[in-house]
Tab-separated table of C-alpha atoms in Angstrom:
chain	number	residue	atom	x	y	z
A	29	MET	CA	-21.110	11.399	18.435
A	30	LYS	CA	-19.350	8.067	17.976
A	31	ASN	CA	-20.669	5.257	20.142
A	32	TYR	CA	-17.478	3.243	19.878
A	33	LYS	CA	-13.869	3.672	20.973
A	34	THR	CA	-11.994	1.414	18.571
A	35	GLN	CA	-12.279	-0.047	15.095
A	36	MET	CA	-12.805	-3.441	16.700
A	37	GLU	CA	-15.618	-2.246	18.928
A	38	ALA	CA	-17.329	-0.610	15.948
A	39	ALA	CA	-16.973	-3.785	13.901
A	40	LYS	CA	-18.431	-5.908	16.696
A	41	LYS	CA	-21.416	-3.552	16.833
A	42	GLY	CA	-21.930	-3.818	13.058
A	43	ILE	CA	-20.766	-0.246	12.437
A	44	ILE	CA	-18.853	0.567	9.242
A	45	THR	CA	-16.242	3.243	9.950
A	46	LYS	CA	-14.717	5.595	7.410
A	47	GLU	CA	-11.393	3.785	7.927
A	48	MET	CA	-13.024	0.468	6.994
A	49	GLU	CA	-14.428	2.066	3.848
A	50	ILE	CA	-10.970	3.325	2.843
A	51	VAL	CA	-9.361	-0.072	3.452
A	52	ALA	CA	-12.091	-2.000	1.651
A	53	LYS	CA	-11.651	0.187	-1.421
A	54	LYS	CA	-7.863	-0.206	-1.401
A	55	GLU	CA	-8.113	-3.969	-0.999
A	56	TYR	CA	-11.015	-4.654	-3.408
A	57	MET	CA	-12.789	-6.346	-0.503
A	58	ASP	CA	-16.482	-6.448	0.307
A	59	ILE	CA	-17.029	-4.004	3.159
A	60	GLU	CA	-19.102	-6.432	5.198
A	61	LYS	CA	-16.434	-9.115	4.889
A	62	LEU	CA	-13.815	-6.633	6.070
A	63	ARG	CA	-15.979	-5.588	9.012
A	64	SER	CA	-16.360	-9.208	10.112
A	65	LEU	CA	-12.575	-9.756	9.918
A	66	VAL	CA	-11.954	-6.656	12.048
A	67	ALA	CA	-14.597	-7.803	14.518
A	68	CYS	CA	-12.927	-11.177	15.067
A	69	GLY	CA	-9.404	-9.718	15.139
A	70	GLN	CA	-8.071	-11.281	11.943
A	71	VAL	CA	-7.623	-7.788	10.474
A	72	ALA	CA	-6.316	-4.732	12.310
A	73	ILE	CA	-6.713	-1.151	11.103
A	74	PRO	CA	-4.192	0.815	13.180
A	75	ALA	CA	-5.533	4.379	13.200
A	76	ASN	CA	-5.127	6.487	16.329
A	77	ILE	CA	-7.974	8.961	16.756
A	78	ASN	CA	-5.357	11.753	16.973
A	79	HIS	CA	-3.510	10.829	13.767
A	80	THR	CA	-5.558	12.972	11.422
A	81	SER	CA	-3.212	12.787	8.417
A	82	ILE	CA	-3.390	8.997	8.155
A	83	SER	CA	-4.579	7.102	5.085
A	84	ALA	CA	-5.946	3.997	6.763
A	85	GLU	CA	-4.482	0.579	5.953
A	86	GLY	CA	-5.579	-2.889	6.963
A	87	ILE	CA	-3.243	-5.652	8.093
A	88	GLY	CA	-4.303	-9.284	8.145
A	89	THR	CA	-6.254	-12.066	6.502
A	90	GLY	CA	-6.975	-11.635	2.793
A	91	LEU	CA	-5.216	-8.269	2.499
A	92	LYS	CA	-2.060	-7.163	0.732
A	93	THR	CA	1.163	-7.725	2.667
A	94	LYS	CA	2.241	-4.433	4.219
A	95	ILE	CA	5.757	-3.215	4.991
A	96	ASN	CA	7.181	-1.158	7.825
A	97	VAL	CA	10.230	1.123	7.766
A	98	ASN	CA	12.242	1.605	10.966
A	99	LEU	CA	14.076	4.875	11.558
A	100	GLY	CA	14.977	7.261	14.361
A	101	ILE	CA	18.028	8.730	16.053
A	102	SER	CA	20.513	7.164	18.448
A	103	GLY	CA	23.195	8.595	20.719
A	104	ASP	CA	25.719	8.269	17.889
A	105	CYS	CA	23.500	9.662	15.101
A	106	LYS	CA	21.310	12.576	16.165
A	107	ASN	CA	20.314	14.255	12.886
A	108	TYR	CA	16.523	14.509	12.741
A	109	ASP	CA	16.667	16.234	9.333
A	110	VAL	CA	18.140	13.055	7.851
A	111	GLU	CA	15.483	10.948	9.578
A	112	MET	CA	12.756	13.119	8.036
A	113	GLN	CA	14.329	12.588	4.621
A	114	LYS	CA	14.053	8.855	5.282
A	115	VAL	CA	10.391	9.324	6.182
A	116	LYS	CA	9.664	11.115	2.914
A	117	MET	CA	11.506	8.443	0.947
A	118	ALA	CA	9.532	5.676	2.683
A	119	ILE	CA	6.244	7.388	1.860
A	120	SER	CA	7.260	7.975	-1.765
A	121	PHE	CA	7.981	4.257	-2.217
A	122	GLY	CA	4.634	3.295	-0.714
A	123	ALA	CA	5.638	2.003	2.719
A	124	GLU	CA	2.452	1.592	4.725
A	125	ALA	CA	4.038	2.053	8.153
A	126	ILE	CA	6.918	3.903	9.774
A	127	MET	CA	8.296	3.115	13.222
A	128	ASP	CA	10.126	5.852	15.097
A	129	LEU	CA	12.644	3.923	17.173
A	130	SER	CA	14.505	6.978	18.455
A	131	ASN	CA	16.212	6.154	21.734
A	132	TYR	CA	18.156	9.263	22.654
A	133	GLY	CA	17.074	12.420	24.464
A	134	LYS	CA	13.676	14.051	24.025
A	135	THR	CA	12.057	12.403	21.010
A	136	ASN	CA	8.574	13.905	21.085
A	137	THR	CA	9.252	16.921	18.829
A	138	PHE	CA	10.199	14.713	15.887
A	139	ARG	CA	7.410	12.253	16.644
A	140	LYS	CA	4.774	15.004	16.661
A	141	GLU	CA	6.032	16.350	13.325
A	142	LEU	CA	6.010	12.839	11.906
A	143	ILE	CA	2.443	12.156	12.995
A	144	ALA	CA	1.265	15.526	11.694
A	145	MET	CA	2.544	14.918	8.149
A	146	SER	CA	2.506	11.162	7.595
A	147	PRO	CA	-0.266	9.323	5.747
A	148	ALA	CA	1.487	6.082	6.769
A	149	MET	CA	0.794	4.361	10.071
A	150	ILE	CA	3.174	5.379	12.857
A	151	GLY	CA	4.535	2.898	15.361
A	152	THR	CA	6.814	3.221	18.376
A	153	VAL	CA	8.388	1.128	21.124
A	154	PRO	CA	7.671	3.136	24.289
A	155	MET	CA	10.311	1.159	26.173
A	156	TYR	CA	13.005	2.824	24.025
A	157	ASP	CA	11.789	6.265	25.028
A	158	ALA	CA	11.321	5.586	28.736
A	159	ILE	CA	14.800	6.538	29.975
A	160	GLY	CA	14.989	9.764	27.946
A	161	TYR	CA	11.406	10.805	28.633
A	162	LEU	CA	11.437	10.032	32.349
A	163	GLU	CA	15.076	11.146	32.833
A	164	LYS	CA	15.658	8.154	35.083
A	165	ASP	CA	18.033	5.239	34.892
A	166	LEU	CA	16.500	1.822	34.279
A	167	LEU	CA	16.585	0.679	37.894
A	168	GLU	CA	14.897	3.885	39.059
A	169	ILE	CA	11.884	3.477	36.765
A	170	SER	CA	8.735	2.160	38.431
A	171	ALA	CA	6.157	-0.105	36.847
A	172	LYS	CA	3.666	2.761	36.654
A	173	ASP	CA	6.317	5.014	35.058
A	174	PHE	CA	6.363	2.734	32.008
A	175	LEU	CA	2.611	3.195	31.627
A	176	LYS	CA	3.063	6.995	31.599
A	177	VAL	CA	5.248	6.718	28.505
A	178	ILE	CA	2.632	4.562	26.748
A	179	GLU	CA	-0.021	7.179	27.500
A	180	VAL	CA	2.138	10.016	26.175
A	181	HIS	CA	2.751	8.194	22.885
A	182	ALA	CA	-0.951	7.347	22.605
A	183	LYS	CA	-2.022	10.964	23.143
A	184	GLU	CA	0.444	12.153	20.496
A	185	GLY	CA	-1.246	9.965	17.870
A	186	VAL	CA	0.865	6.800	17.566
A	187	ASP	CA	-1.133	4.133	15.711
A	188	PHE	CA	0.562	0.989	17.009
A	189	MET	CA	3.023	0.249	19.780
A	190	THR	CA	5.374	-2.637	20.280
A	191	ILE	CA	4.923	-3.715	23.873
A	192	HIS	CA	6.938	-6.644	25.189
A	193	ALA	CA	4.304	-8.074	27.519
A	194	GLY	CA	4.995	-11.754	26.829
A	195	ILE	CA	8.428	-11.983	28.444
A	196	ASN	CA	7.083	-12.876	31.884
A	197	ARG	CA	8.358	-15.199	34.605
A	198	ARG	CA	7.076	-18.292	32.784
A	199	SER	CA	8.738	-17.540	29.448
A	200	ILE	CA	11.978	-16.462	31.123
A	201	GLU	CA	12.119	-19.819	32.911
A	202	ALA	CA	11.925	-21.592	29.542
A	203	PHE	CA	14.555	-19.244	28.103
A	204	ARG	CA	16.977	-19.948	30.971
A	205	ARG	CA	16.373	-23.680	30.847
A	206	THR	CA	17.011	-23.934	27.118
A	207	GLY	CA	20.230	-21.970	26.821
A	208	ARG	CA	21.032	-19.980	23.685
A	209	LYS	CA	23.930	-18.929	21.556
A	210	LEU	CA	22.718	-15.316	21.367
A	211	ASN	CA	20.422	-15.036	24.377
A	212	ILE	CA	18.104	-11.985	23.979
A	213	VAL	CA	18.627	-9.799	20.889
A	214	SER	CA	15.452	-7.717	21.202
A	215	ARG	CA	16.475	-4.274	22.488
A	216	GLY	CA	13.167	-3.696	24.267
A	217	GLY	CA	13.088	-7.283	25.479
A	218	SER	CA	16.576	-7.063	26.908
A	219	LEU	CA	15.690	-3.874	28.815
A	220	ILE	CA	12.581	-5.459	30.303
A	221	PHE	CA	14.570	-8.586	31.197
A	222	ALA	CA	17.247	-6.460	32.875
A	223	TRP	CA	14.622	-4.463	34.798
A	224	MET	CA	12.911	-7.652	35.985
A	225	GLU	CA	16.179	-9.237	37.084
A	226	MET	CA	17.426	-6.116	38.884
A	227	THR	CA	14.142	-5.397	40.683
A	228	GLY	CA	12.907	-8.948	41.208
A	229	ASN	CA	9.503	-7.875	39.859
A	230	GLU	CA	7.223	-9.274	37.172
A	231	ASN	CA	7.198	-7.632	33.729
A	232	PRO	CA	5.208	-4.401	34.323
A	233	PHE	CA	3.511	-4.647	30.929
A	234	PHE	CA	2.286	-8.131	31.858
A	235	GLU	CA	1.437	-7.353	35.486
A	236	TYR	CA	-0.503	-4.208	34.578
A	237	TYR	CA	-1.736	-5.419	31.200
A	238	ASP	CA	-5.342	-4.384	31.830
A	239	GLU	CA	-4.226	-0.821	32.520
A	240	VAL	CA	-2.113	-0.850	29.359
A	241	LEU	CA	-5.173	-1.948	27.399
A	242	GLU	CA	-7.318	0.813	28.877
A	243	ILE	CA	-4.843	3.426	27.653
A	244	LEU	CA	-4.648	1.883	24.180
A	245	ARG	CA	-8.417	1.558	23.941
A	246	GLU	CA	-8.940	5.240	24.768
A	247	TYR	CA	-7.015	6.338	21.645
A	248	ASP	CA	-7.574	3.239	19.481
A	249	VAL	CA	-3.924	2.245	19.484
A	250	THR	CA	-3.197	-1.227	18.131
A	251	ILE	CA	-0.966	-3.290	20.396
A	252	SER	CA	1.871	-5.009	18.584
A	253	LEU	CA	2.846	-7.768	20.979
A	254	GLY	CA	6.636	-7.771	20.853
A	255	ASP	CA	8.666	-10.960	20.624
A	256	ALA	CA	11.352	-10.289	23.216
A	257	LEU	CA	12.629	-13.853	22.862
A	258	ARG	CA	12.833	-13.914	19.094
A	259	PRO	CA	15.813	-15.876	17.760
A	260	GLY	CA	18.861	-13.757	16.920
A	261	CYS	CA	20.635	-16.540	15.062
A	262	LEU	CA	19.619	-19.694	13.224
A	263	ASP	CA	20.643	-21.930	16.113
A	264	ASP	CA	18.161	-20.277	18.486
A	265	SER	CA	15.081	-20.495	16.246
A	266	SER	CA	11.981	-22.469	17.217
A	267	ASP	CA	13.347	-23.128	20.705
A	268	ALA	CA	11.428	-23.364	23.964
A	269	GLY	CA	12.031	-19.704	24.802
A	270	GLN	CA	10.569	-18.443	21.532
A	271	LEU	CA	7.586	-20.774	21.662
A	272	SER	CA	6.846	-20.291	25.353
A	273	GLU	CA	6.635	-16.543	24.762
A	274	LEU	CA	4.400	-17.149	21.743
A	275	ILE	CA	1.997	-19.073	23.987
A	276	GLU	CA	1.872	-16.067	26.309
A	277	LEU	CA	1.275	-13.756	23.337
A	278	GLY	CA	-1.718	-15.858	22.306
A	279	TYR	CA	-3.167	-15.469	25.796
A	280	LEU	CA	-2.536	-11.707	25.727
A	281	THR	CA	-4.119	-11.445	22.271
A	282	GLN	CA	-7.418	-12.793	23.529
A	283	ARG	CA	-7.341	-10.507	26.571
A	284	ALA	CA	-6.822	-7.482	24.302
A	285	TRP	CA	-9.669	-8.478	22.020
A	286	ASP	CA	-11.948	-8.860	25.057
A	287	LYS	CA	-11.285	-5.141	25.684
A	288	ASP	CA	-11.831	-4.276	21.971
A	289	VAL	CA	-8.138	-3.450	21.482
A	290	GLN	CA	-6.735	-4.404	18.088
A	291	VAL	CA	-3.709	-6.713	18.042
A	292	MET	CA	-0.726	-7.640	15.928
A	293	VAL	CA	1.734	-10.316	17.020
A	294	GLU	CA	5.442	-9.984	16.264
A	295	GLY	CA	7.618	-12.859	15.112
A	296	PRO	CA	11.160	-13.941	14.277
A	297	GLY	CA	13.956	-13.055	13.746
A	298	HIS	CA	16.611	-15.380	12.307
A	299	MET	CA	15.363	-18.703	10.978
A	300	ALA	CA	16.350	-21.334	8.424
A	301	MET	CA	14.068	-21.469	5.398
A	302	ASN	CA	12.773	-24.955	6.191
A	303	GLU	CA	11.328	-23.757	9.538
A	304	ILE	CA	9.509	-20.636	8.358
A	305	ALA	CA	6.250	-22.112	7.060
A	306	ALA	CA	5.746	-24.196	10.201
A	307	ASN	CA	6.342	-21.150	12.397
A	308	MET	CA	3.672	-19.202	10.526
A	309	VAL	CA	1.155	-22.015	11.092
A	310	ILE	CA	2.043	-22.289	14.796
A	311	GLN	CA	1.735	-18.552	15.309
A	312	LYS	CA	-1.655	-18.346	13.642
A	313	ARG	CA	-2.854	-21.322	15.686
A	314	LEU	CA	-1.586	-20.101	19.064
A	315	CYS	CA	-2.563	-16.475	18.463
A	316	HIS	CA	-6.027	-17.133	17.057
A	317	ASN	CA	-5.252	-15.881	13.514
A	318	ALA	CA	-4.206	-12.430	14.682
A	319	PRO	CA	-2.177	-10.459	12.116
A	320	PHE	CA	1.464	-11.547	12.164
A	321	TYR	CA	4.299	-9.005	11.899
A	322	VAL	CA	7.745	-10.447	11.147
A	323	LEU	CA	11.279	-9.047	11.163
A	324	GLY	CA	12.730	-10.964	8.245
A	325	PRO	CA	13.124	-13.783	9.013
A	326	LEU	CA	16.818	-13.642	8.072
A	327	VAL	CA	17.638	-16.999	6.531
A	328	THR	CA	21.386	-17.002	7.140
A	329	ASP	CA	23.695	-15.360	9.678
A	330	ILE	CA	26.774	-14.821	7.499
A	331	ALA	CA	25.781	-11.929	5.213
A	332	PRO	CA	26.282	-8.639	7.106
A	333	GLY	CA	26.036	-5.870	4.535
A	334	TYR	CA	23.488	-7.918	2.576
A	335	ASP	CA	20.851	-8.614	5.205
A	336	HIS	CA	18.206	-6.792	3.157
A	337	ILE	CA	18.545	-9.830	0.859
A	338	THR	CA	18.571	-12.502	3.585
A	339	SER	CA	15.513	-10.774	5.050
A	340	ALA	CA	13.647	-10.495	1.745
A	341	ILE	CA	14.099	-14.209	1.102
A	342	GLY	CA	12.673	-15.070	4.509
A	343	GLY	CA	9.978	-12.396	4.332
A	344	ALA	CA	8.671	-13.689	1.010
A	345	ILE	CA	8.455	-17.233	2.375
A	346	ALA	CA	6.840	-16.031	5.612
A	347	ALA	CA	4.245	-13.859	3.879
A	348	ALA	CA	3.408	-16.557	1.336
A	349	ASN	CA	2.679	-18.809	4.321
A	350	GLY	CA	0.542	-16.409	6.319
A	351	ALA	CA	2.571	-13.460	7.646
A	352	ASP	CA	0.747	-10.183	7.066
A	353	PHE	CA	3.277	-7.440	7.772
A	354	LEU	CA	7.003	-7.292	7.005
A	355	CYS	CA	9.483	-5.123	8.863
A	356	TYR	CA	12.126	-4.043	6.417
A	357	VAL	CA	15.797	-4.793	7.005
A	358	THR	CA	18.568	-2.690	5.474
A	359	PRO	CA	22.116	-3.559	4.365
A	360	ALA	CA	23.258	-1.811	7.560
A	361	GLU	CA	21.524	-4.337	9.858
A	362	HIS	CA	23.871	-5.523	12.622
A	363	LEU	CA	26.426	-2.870	11.573
A	364	ARG	CA	25.225	0.747	12.015
A	365	LEU	CA	22.306	3.138	11.776
A	366	PRO	CA	21.175	3.027	8.137
A	367	ASP	CA	21.730	6.015	5.880
A	368	LEU	CA	19.414	7.143	3.073
A	369	SER	CA	20.879	4.691	0.578
A	370	ASP	CA	20.488	1.811	3.044
A	371	VAL	CA	16.890	2.767	3.714
A	372	LYS	CA	16.078	2.761	0.003
A	373	GLU	CA	17.661	-0.672	-0.497
A	374	GLY	CA	15.763	-2.031	2.486
A	375	ILE	CA	12.428	-0.650	1.304
A	376	ILE	CA	12.808	-2.021	-2.214
A	377	ALA	CA	13.847	-5.470	-0.980
A	378	SER	CA	10.894	-5.598	1.406
A	379	LYS	CA	8.444	-4.370	-1.246
A	380	ILE	CA	9.637	-7.105	-3.608
A	381	ALA	CA	9.170	-9.750	-0.905
A	382	ALA	CA	5.677	-8.502	-0.026
A	383	HIS	CA	4.577	-8.295	-3.661
A	384	ALA	CA	5.940	-11.737	-4.509
A	385	ALA	CA	4.052	-13.195	-1.547
A	386	ASP	CA	0.805	-11.462	-2.555
A	387	ILE	CA	1.052	-13.094	-5.988
A	388	ALA	CA	1.553	-16.476	-4.328
A	389	LYS	CA	-1.408	-15.889	-1.991
A	390	GLY	CA	-3.696	-14.853	-4.845
A	391	ILE	CA	-4.449	-11.419	-3.414
A	392	PRO	CA	-6.924	-9.648	-5.747
A	393	HIS	CA	-5.186	-7.642	-8.493
A	394	ALA	CA	-1.706	-8.522	-7.181
A	395	ARG	CA	-0.632	-9.583	-10.701
A	396	ASP	CA	-1.965	-6.510	-12.475
A	397	LEU	CA	1.336	-4.638	-12.608
A	398	ASP	CA	3.251	-7.781	-13.558
A	399	ASN	CA	0.870	-8.291	-16.463
A	400	ALA	CA	1.281	-4.658	-17.452
A	401	MET	CA	5.063	-5.077	-17.354
A	402	ALA	CA	4.798	-8.129	-19.594
A	403	GLU	CA	2.769	-6.101	-22.089
A	404	ALA	CA	5.315	-3.279	-22.017
A	405	ARG	CA	8.170	-5.737	-22.580
A	406	HIS	CA	6.260	-7.366	-25.421
A	407	LYS	CA	6.042	-3.957	-27.085
A	408	LEU	CA	9.613	-3.055	-26.099
A	409	ASP	CA	8.134	0.098	-24.564
A	410	TRP	CA	10.934	1.234	-22.281
A	411	GLU	CA	9.146	4.303	-20.932
A	412	GLU	CA	6.221	2.175	-19.842
A	413	MET	CA	8.577	-0.334	-18.209
A	414	PHE	CA	10.250	2.426	-16.196
A	415	LYS	CA	6.838	3.726	-15.157
A	416	ILE	CA	5.693	0.318	-13.871
A	417	ALA	CA	8.943	-0.701	-12.167
A	418	ILE	CA	9.156	-0.524	-8.353
A	419	ASP	CA	12.256	1.651	-8.786
A	420	GLY	CA	11.874	3.136	-12.257
A	421	GLU	CA	14.705	5.607	-11.726
A	422	LYS	CA	17.218	2.832	-11.120
A	423	ALA	CA	15.910	0.842	-14.078
A	424	ARG	CA	16.273	3.875	-16.350
A	425	ASN	CA	19.788	4.590	-15.104
A	426	TYR	CA	20.890	1.031	-15.880
A	427	PHE	CA	19.347	1.128	-19.345
A	428	GLU	CA	20.834	4.490	-20.254
A	429	SER	CA	24.281	3.814	-18.779
A	430	THR	CA	25.149	1.665	-21.827
A	431	PRO	CA	22.757	2.818	-24.553
A	432	PRO	CA	21.918	0.300	-27.292
A	433	ALA	CA	22.508	1.032	-30.960
A	434	ASP	CA	18.915	-0.014	-31.617
A	435	LYS	CA	16.384	1.674	-29.330
A	436	HIS	CA	14.138	-1.390	-29.566
A	437	SER	CA	16.583	-3.534	-27.590
A	438	CYS	CA	19.024	-3.264	-24.691
A	439	SER	CA	22.811	-3.419	-24.821
A	440	MET	CA	22.887	-7.039	-23.653
A	441	CYS	CA	21.227	-8.696	-26.669
A	442	GLY	CA	21.162	-5.874	-29.193
A	443	LYS	CA	19.504	-6.918	-32.449
A	444	MET	CA	19.455	-10.526	-31.229
A	445	CYS	CA	16.792	-9.599	-28.656
A	446	ALA	CA	14.430	-12.569	-28.380
A	447	VAL	CA	11.356	-10.370	-28.089
A	448	ARG	CA	12.332	-8.319	-31.161
A	449	THR	CA	13.082	-11.451	-33.201
A	450	THR	CA	9.792	-13.136	-32.331
A	451	ASN	CA	7.758	-9.984	-32.916
A	452	MET	CA	9.291	-9.565	-36.367
A	453	ILE	CA	8.575	-13.169	-37.380
A	454	LEU	CA	4.977	-12.973	-36.135
A	455	GLU	CA	4.571	-9.745	-38.101
A	456	GLY	CA	5.712	-11.563	-41.261
A	457	LYS	CA	9.090	-9.814	-41.447
A	458	LYS	CA	12.488	-11.284	-42.186
A	459	VAL	CA	15.135	-11.448	-39.457
A	460	GLU	CA	18.490	-10.494	-40.949
A	461	PHE	CA	21.633	-9.448	-39.114
A	462	CYS	CA	24.513	-9.323	-41.597
A	463	SER	CA	22.597	-7.370	-44.208
A	464	GLU	CA	21.075	-4.863	-41.768
A	465	LYS	CA	22.655	-1.432	-41.785
């Protein structure tokens, strides 16, 4: 019988779990080094004891940058079959995590199916599910009611939960004092803020934080400390509201670790490129090097329809400077629930950002595929290029849409392909264009 409840407790006791072994192998990391990073909280391995289909992943210091895919139904889009198609697409493209953000009706049937079949980590925001699950309006929900929803999600096998515990009376005071263009853009954060203002009570997740931790510890659920006061536009970034909440999140991180509960800390949001690196340093300092999970950051506010690009730019900079986990953003951000095409574009953009950052950080073997692609291009081996590409199907479709006369080039350069020309010269051949038939 196991003599530990969580990955962190095992690591503190010097125990190597099967999940640690899986992660160490994936990451080319010495198992003892990984154990020590889990023990001190710099790496989290979100793996609920009831999620039996999971293929464990690590998030944090020295590991590959992971990506998360958000999906789930809303009152305007209720087709769970489409959401399951999105799940399968996310898994096929190698997304390490999927968050079910469904916020309409009874969501547990889909969530149970998702947990049963998914090798990827599953995350939720219990606050989104509270009204539908409890069948109560916001003002009617008690503090202890919120904890019931957390327990239900934990029992079902959710690996990590976004819990907005840092938006307490202190951080709200800083938020009010500062003033913002976009106020609160976090859906869960806005609901907690509304509940606090209507009831006059403290944030229930903060007030009853120890009880929250006991539930999470029982099932080894990683707490993802939500950034309710994240900036929703460039003008609000790095303000007193954001930073005051971050201070609270650092305090809550240490309290979770004291109970052997694994932690991730969530971050911005919208932010100009010149602020991103500093924010990563501040977060790691205030939150004791806990894994950092960022939405974007989106580096400009004027590109609706293209926010998978604004997010990938910010995500690459953030991850290269210490962020560990990127939440994808789709072209539909700010506009509508994403469809299958949007989800694919968002995944690819996020994967590119994560991979580019891993190269910059010197993650072991991060360059292997890039080197393999260079070799394939050197040989003008198109099949190998398509095999290596993140989206080989798209690459093939582009290549074949305007087929070249010479199979050893593409339709852009034709026989004037630089690689072909150089290869021929180095092989001692003549390069002739006019006389070639």
